[in-house]
Amino acid sequence: MNALSATVLPGVDLKSPGPGLITLDPVRTALLRGLDNLLTGLAARLSAPEVVGPPLLGVEGLARLDFFRNFPHLGVPAGRFGSDALGGLASGGSPGELPLRPTGHLLPSATCYGLLLSLEGQDVGEDGLRLSATGRCFRNETHYDGLRRLWGFHMREVLYLGTRDGAVEHQERGGEFVQEVAGSLGLVLTRAAADDPFYDNGGSRARLMALDPVKFEFSAPDGTAIASVNRHRNFFGERLGIRAGSHGPAHSSCVAFGVERWVHAMILAHGTAELALDRLRSVSR
């Protein structure tokens, strides 16, 4: 079946199972898959091969990347029922009242973390390395709002590791691609510099960021950020011992797309999911 085909569900209304949880109907599913296919155009343009990242991330690796310092509120731990809880479960006890044991892992909050951790201690060479992946990401938010803010969502990323100049070029070409694709889909996006969580909010590093912004977000008219281009300087290269040949610790940058948010932006721009899918079909021919 074509990724952009959609079957109507007669007499069925797919309800939300809870806050931040949405089952996409066939039209929105076709939108999500078609948009992700379209967004892979950046990976093709930059010759970034497709990979699949890990479904869980170790807390020790994330701690080395200052994840808990920068995002203490976002982490969604993966727990399991201990042997002492199995009897209660088997006898019909409420799972919500039984203790969970930590596994030492978190669900990913961004696709790039698993890719970066998998490259620890490696040398990506003078020419650098690009990878592309779509991951299911999870975030513990203060509130949830339709497709704009979800417990779990799909994030497409195109990641670069290599030289400083290569990271800057990757960021620039990614930003150009975002605007190009948005224009073809009839989306009007605003581009604005955003805070980079990998740097302190005060002191010399904050002043450096003001002179050399490292993150830009692209937002729909209602303020929903649907894509970002991020440059991390050599933060990950230093923390994970990733080198770029004679250039030393690798610089990195990534282009990230929140795919459900692109679905939201398309519906916002075109009025209905059906009209949004028609526009996507016209672009994808």
CSV table of N, CA, C and O in Angstrom, one decimal, residues 173-246:
chain,number,residue,atom,x,y,z
A,173,ARG,N,23.0,24.0,5.9
A,173,ARG,CA,22.3,23.3,4.9
A,173,ARG,C,21.0,22.7,5.4
A,173,ARG,O,20.0,22.7,4.8
A,174,GLY,N,21.0,22.3,6.7
A,174,GLY,CA,19.8,21.9,7.3
A,174,GLY,C,18.7,22.9,7.4
A,174,GLY,O,17.5,22.7,7.1
A,175,GLY,N,19.1,24.1,7.8
A,175,GLY,CA,18.2,25.2,7.9
A,175,GLY,C,17.6,25.6,6.5
A,175,GLY,O,16.4,25.9,6.4
A,176,GLU,N,18.4,25.6,5.5
A,176,GLU,CA,17.9,25.8,4.2
A,176,GLU,C,16.9,24.8,3.7
A,176,GLU,O,15.9,25.1,3.1
A,177,PHE,N,17.2,23.5,4.1
A,177,PHE,CA,16.2,22.4,3.7
A,177,PHE,C,14.9,22.6,4.4
A,177,PHE,O,13.8,22.4,3.8
A,178,VAL,N,14.9,22.9,5.7
A,178,VAL,CA,13.7,23.1,6.5
A,178,VAL,C,12.8,24.2,5.8
A,178,VAL,O,11.6,23.9,5.5
A,179,GLN,N,13.3,25.3,5.4
A,179,GLN,CA,12.6,26.3,4.8
A,179,GLN,C,12.1,25.9,3.4
A,179,GLN,O,11.0,26.2,3.0
A,180,GLU,N,12.9,25.2,2.7
A,180,GLU,CA,12.6,24.7,1.3
A,180,GLU,C,11.4,23.8,1.4
A,180,GLU,O,10.4,23.9,0.6
A,181,VAL,N,11.4,22.8,2.3
A,181,VAL,CA,10.4,21.8,2.4
A,181,VAL,C,9.1,22.5,2.9
A,181,VAL,O,8.0,22.2,2.4
A,182,ALA,N,9.2,23.4,3.9
A,182,ALA,CA,8.1,24.1,4.4
A,182,ALA,C,7.4,24.9,3.3
A,182,ALA,O,6.1,24.9,3.2
A,183,GLY,N,8.2,25.6,2.5
A,183,GLY,CA,7.6,26.3,1.4
A,183,GLY,C,6.8,25.5,0.5
A,183,GLY,O,5.7,25.9,0.0
A,184,SER,N,7.3,24.3,0.1
A,184,SER,CA,6.7,23.4,-0.8
A,184,SER,C,5.4,22.9,-0.2
A,184,SER,O,4.4,22.6,-1.0
A,185,LEU,N,5.3,22.8,1.1
A,185,LEU,CA,4.1,22.3,1.7
A,185,LEU,C,3.1,23.4,2.1
A,185,LEU,O,2.0,23.1,2.7
A,186,GLY,N,3.4,24.6,1.8
A,186,GLY,CA,2.5,25.7,2.1
A,186,GLY,C,2.6,26.1,3.6
A,186,GLY,O,1.6,26.7,4.1
A,187,LEU,N,3.7,25.9,4.3
A,187,LEU,CA,3.9,26.2,5.7
A,187,LEU,C,4.7,27.5,5.8
A,187,LEU,O,5.8,27.6,5.1
A,188,VAL,N,4.3,28.4,6.6
A,188,VAL,CA,5.0,29.6,6.9
A,188,VAL,C,5.7,29.5,8.2
A,188,VAL,O,5.0,29.4,9.3
A,189,LEU,N,7.0,29.4,8.3
A,189,LEU,CA,7.7,29.2,9.5
A,189,LEU,C,8.5,30.4,9.9
A,189,LEU,O,9.0,31.1,9.0
A,190,THR,N,8.6,30.7,11.2
A,190,THR,CA,9.5,31.7,11.7
A,190,THR,C,10.8,31.0,12.2
A,190,THR,O,10.7,30.0,12.8
A,191,ARG,N,11.9,31.7,12.0
A,191,ARG,CA,13.2,31.2,12.5
A,191,ARG,C,13.7,32.1,13.6
A,191,ARG,O,13.8,33.3,13.4
A,192,ALA,N,14.1,31.5,14.7
A,192,ALA,CA,14.6,32.3,15.8
A,192,ALA,C,15.7,31.5,16.6
A,192,ALA,O,15.6,30.3,16.7
A,193,ALA,N,16.6,32.3,17.1
A,193,ALA,CA,17.7,31.7,17.9
A,193,ALA,C,17.1,31.2,19.2
A,193,ALA,O,16.2,31.8,19.8
A,194,ALA,N,17.6,30.0,19.7
A,194,ALA,CA,17.0,29.4,20.9
A,194,ALA,C,18.2,29.1,21.8
A,194,ALA,O,19.3,29.1,21.4
A,195,ASP,N,17.8,28.9,23.1
A,195,ASP,CA,18.8,28.6,24.1
A,195,ASP,C,19.4,27.2,23.8
A,195,ASP,O,18.7,26.3,23.5
A,196,ASP,N,20.7,27.1,24.0
A,196,ASP,CA,21.4,25.8,23.9
A,196,ASP,C,21.6,25.2,25.3
A,196,ASP,O,22.3,25.8,26.1
A,197,PRO,N,20.9,24.1,25.6
A,197,PRO,CA,21.1,23.5,27.0
A,197,PRO,C,22.4,23.0,27.3
A,197,PRO,O,22.7,22.7,28.5
A,198,PHE,N,23.3,22.9,26.3
A,198,PHE,CA,24.7,22.3,26.6
A,198,PHE,C,25.6,23.4,27.2
A,198,PHE,O,26.8,23.1,27.4
A,199,TYR,N,25.1,24.6,27.4
A,199,TYR,CA,26.0,25.7,27.8
A,199,TYR,C,25.4,26.4,29.0
A,199,TYR,O,24.2,26.5,29.1
A,200,ASP,N,26.2,26.9,29.9
A,200,ASP,CA,25.7,27.5,31.1
A,200,ASP,C,24.9,28.8,30.7
A,200,ASP,O,25.2,29.4,29.7
A,201,ASN,N,23.9,29.1,31.6
A,201,ASN,CA,23.1,30.3,31.3
A,201,ASN,C,23.9,31.6,31.7
A,201,ASN,O,23.4,32.7,31.4
A,202,GLY,N,25.0,31.5,32.4
A,202,GLY,CA,25.7,32.7,32.8
A,202,GLY,C,27.2,32.5,32.5
A,202,GLY,O,27.7,31.4,32.2
A,203,GLY,N,27.9,33.6,32.5
A,203,GLY,CA,29.4,33.5,32.3
A,203,GLY,C,29.8,33.6,30.9
A,203,GLY,O,29.0,33.9,30.0
A,204,SER,N,31.1,33.2,30.7
A,204,SER,CA,31.7,33.4,29.3
A,204,SER,C,31.0,32.6,28.3
A,204,SER,O,31.0,33.0,27.1
A,205,ARG,N,30.6,31.4,28.6
A,205,ARG,CA,30.0,30.5,27.6
A,205,ARG,C,28.7,31.1,27.1
A,205,ARG,O,28.3,31.0,25.9
A,206,ALA,N,27.9,31.7,28.0
A,206,ALA,CA,26.7,32.4,27.6
A,206,ALA,C,27.0,33.6,26.7
A,206,ALA,O,26.3,33.8,25.7
A,207,ARG,N,28.0,34.3,27.0
A,207,ARG,CA,28.4,35.4,26.1
A,207,ARG,C,28.8,35.0,24.7
A,207,ARG,O,28.5,35.5,23.7
A,208,LEU,N,29.5,33.8,24.7
A,208,LEU,CA,30.0,33.2,23.5
A,208,LEU,C,28.8,32.8,22.6
A,208,LEU,O,28.7,33.1,21.4
A,209,MET,N,27.7,32.3,23.3
A,209,MET,CA,26.6,31.8,22.5
A,209,MET,C,25.8,33.0,21.9
A,209,MET,O,25.2,33.0,20.9
A,210,ALA,N,25.8,34.2,22.7
A,210,ALA,CA,25.2,35.3,22.1
A,210,ALA,C,25.8,35.8,20.9
A,210,ALA,O,25.2,36.4,20.0
A,211,LEU,N,27.2,35.7,20.8
A,211,LEU,CA,27.9,36.1,19.6
A,211,LEU,C,27.8,35.0,18.5
A,211,LEU,O,27.9,35.4,17.3
A,212,ASP,N,27.7,33.8,18.9
A,212,ASP,CA,27.7,32.7,17.9
A,212,ASP,C,26.6,31.7,18.3
A,212,ASP,O,26.8,30.7,18.9
A,213,PRO,N,25.3,32.0,17.9
A,213,PRO,CA,24.2,31.2,18.2
A,213,PRO,C,24.4,29.8,17.7
A,213,PRO,O,24.9,29.6,16.6
A,214,VAL,N,24.1,28.8,18.5
A,214,VAL,CA,24.3,27.4,18.1
A,214,VAL,C,23.0,26.6,17.9
A,214,VAL,O,23.0,25.4,17.5
A,215,LYS,N,21.9,27.2,18.1
A,215,LYS,CA,20.6,26.6,17.9
A,215,LYS,C,19.5,27.5,17.4
A,215,LYS,O,19.4,28.6,17.9
A,216,PHE,N,18.8,27.1,16.3
A,216,PHE,CA,17.7,27.8,15.8
A,216,PHE,C,16.5,26.9,15.7
A,216,PHE,O,16.6,25.8,15.3
A,217,GLU,N,15.4,27.5,16.0
A,217,GLU,CA,14.1,26.7,15.9
A,217,GLU,C,13.2,27.4,14.8
A,217,GLU,O,13.3,28.6,14.6
A,218,PHE,N,12.5,26.5,14.2
A,218,PHE,CA,11.5,26.9,13.2
A,218,PHE,C,10.1,26.6,13.7
A,218,PHE,O,9.8,25.4,14.0
A,219,SER,N,9.3,27.6,13.8
A,219,SER,CA,8.0,27.5,14.4
A,219,SER,C,6.8,27.8,13.5
A,219,SER,O,6.9,28.7,12.6
A,220,ALA,N,5.7,27.1,13.7
A,220,ALA,CA,4.5,27.4,12.9
A,220,ALA,C,3.9,28.7,13.5
A,220,ALA,O,4.3,29.2,14.5
A,221,PRO,N,2.8,29.2,12.8
A,221,PRO,CA,2.2,30.5,13.3
A,221,PRO,C,1.7,30.5,14.7
A,221,PRO,O,1.6,31.5,15.3
A,222,ASP,N,1.3,29.3,15.2
A,222,ASP,CA,0.8,29.3,16.6
A,222,ASP,C,1.9,29.1,17.6
A,222,ASP,O,1.6,28.9,18.8
A,223,GLY,N,3.2,29.2,17.1
A,223,GLY,CA,4.3,29.1,18.1
A,223,GLY,C,4.8,27.7,18.3
A,223,GLY,O,5.8,27.5,19.0
A,224,THR,N,4.3,26.7,17.6
A,224,THR,CA,4.8,25.3,17.8
A,224,THR,C,6.1,25.1,17.0
A,224,THR,O,6.2,25.3,15.8
A,225,ALA,N,7.2,24.8,17.8
A,225,ALA,CA,8.5,24.5,17.1
A,225,ALA,C,8.4,23.2,16.5
A,225,ALA,O,8.2,22.2,17.2
A,226,ILE,N,8.6,23.1,15.2
A,226,ILE,CA,8.5,21.8,14.5
A,226,ILE,C,9.8,21.3,14.0
A,226,ILE,O,9.9,20.1,13.6
A,227,ALA,N,10.9,22.1,14.0
A,227,ALA,CA,12.2,21.7,13.6
A,227,ALA,C,13.2,22.6,14.2
A,227,ALA,O,12.9,23.7,14.7
A,228,SER,N,14.4,22.0,14.3
A,228,SER,CA,15.5,22.8,14.9
A,228,SER,C,16.8,22.4,14.2
A,228,SER,O,17.0,21.3,13.7
A,229,VAL,N,17.8,23.3,14.2
A,229,VAL,CA,19.1,23.0,13.7
A,229,VAL,C,20.0,23.4,14.9
A,229,VAL,O,20.0,24.5,15.4
A,230,ASN,N,20.9,22.4,15.3
A,230,ASN,CA,21.6,22.5,16.5
A,230,ASN,C,23.1,22.3,16.2
A,230,ASN,O,23.5,21.3,15.5
A,231,ARG,N,24.0,23.1,16.8
A,231,ARG,CA,25.4,22.9,16.7
A,231,ARG,C,25.9,22.8,18.1
A,231,ARG,O,25.7,23.7,18.9
A,232,HIS,N,26.6,21.7,18.4
A,232,HIS,CA,27.1,21.5,19.8
A,232,HIS,C,28.5,21.8,20.1
A,232,HIS,O,29.1,21.4,21.1
A,233,ARG,N,29.2,22.5,19.1
A,233,ARG,CA,30.6,22.7,19.1
A,233,ARG,C,31.3,21.3,19.3
A,233,ARG,O,30.9,20.3,18.7
A,234,ASN,N,32.3,21.2,20.2
A,234,ASN,CA,32.9,19.9,20.4
A,234,ASN,C,32.5,19.3,21.8
A,234,ASN,O,33.2,18.4,22.3
A,235,PHE,N,31.3,19.6,22.3
A,235,PHE,CA,30.9,19.2,23.6
A,235,PHE,C,30.8,17.6,23.6
A,235,PHE,O,31.4,17.0,24.5
A,236,PHE,N,30.1,17.0,22.7
A,236,PHE,CA,30.0,15.6,22.7
A,236,PHE,C,31.3,14.9,22.3
A,236,PHE,O,31.6,13.8,22.8
A,237,GLY,N,32.0,15.5,21.4
A,237,GLY,CA,33.3,14.9,21.0
A,237,GLY,C,34.2,14.8,22.2
A,237,GLY,O,34.9,13.8,22.4
A,238,GLU,N,34.2,15.8,23.1
A,238,GLU,CA,35.1,15.8,24.3
A,238,GLU,C,34.6,14.8,25.3
A,238,GLU,O,35.3,14.0,25.9
A,239,ARG,N,33.2,14.9,25.6
A,239,ARG,CA,32.7,14.0,26.6
A,239,ARG,C,32.8,12.5,26.2
A,239,ARG,O,32.9,11.7,27.1
A,240,LEU,N,32.6,12.2,25.0
A,240,LEU,CA,32.6,10.8,24.6
A,240,LEU,C,33.9,10.3,23.9
A,240,LEU,O,34.0,9.2,23.4
A,241,GLY,N,34.9,11.2,23.8
A,241,GLY,CA,36.1,10.8,23.2
A,241,GLY,C,36.0,10.5,21.7
A,241,GLY,O,36.7,9.6,21.2
A,242,ILE,N,35.2,11.2,21.0
A,242,ILE,CA,35.0,11.0,19.6
A,242,ILE,C,35.9,12.0,18.9
A,242,ILE,O,35.8,13.2,19.1
A,243,ARG,N,36.8,11.5,18.0
A,243,ARG,CA,37.7,12.4,17.3
A,243,ARG,C,37.4,12.5,15.8
A,243,ARG,O,36.7,11.7,15.3
A,244,ALA,N,38.0,13.6,15.3
A,244,ALA,CA,37.9,13.8,13.8
A,244,ALA,C,39.3,13.9,13.3
A,244,ALA,O,39.7,14.9,12.8
A,245,GLY,N,40.0,12.8,13.3
A,245,GLY,CA,41.3,12.7,12.8
A,245,GLY,C,42.2,13.7,13.5
A,245,GLY,O,42.2,13.8,14.7
A,246,SER,N,43.0,14.4,12.7
A,246,SER,CA,44.0,15.4,13.3
A,246,SER,C,43.3,16.6,13.9
A,246,SER,O,44.0,17.4,14.5
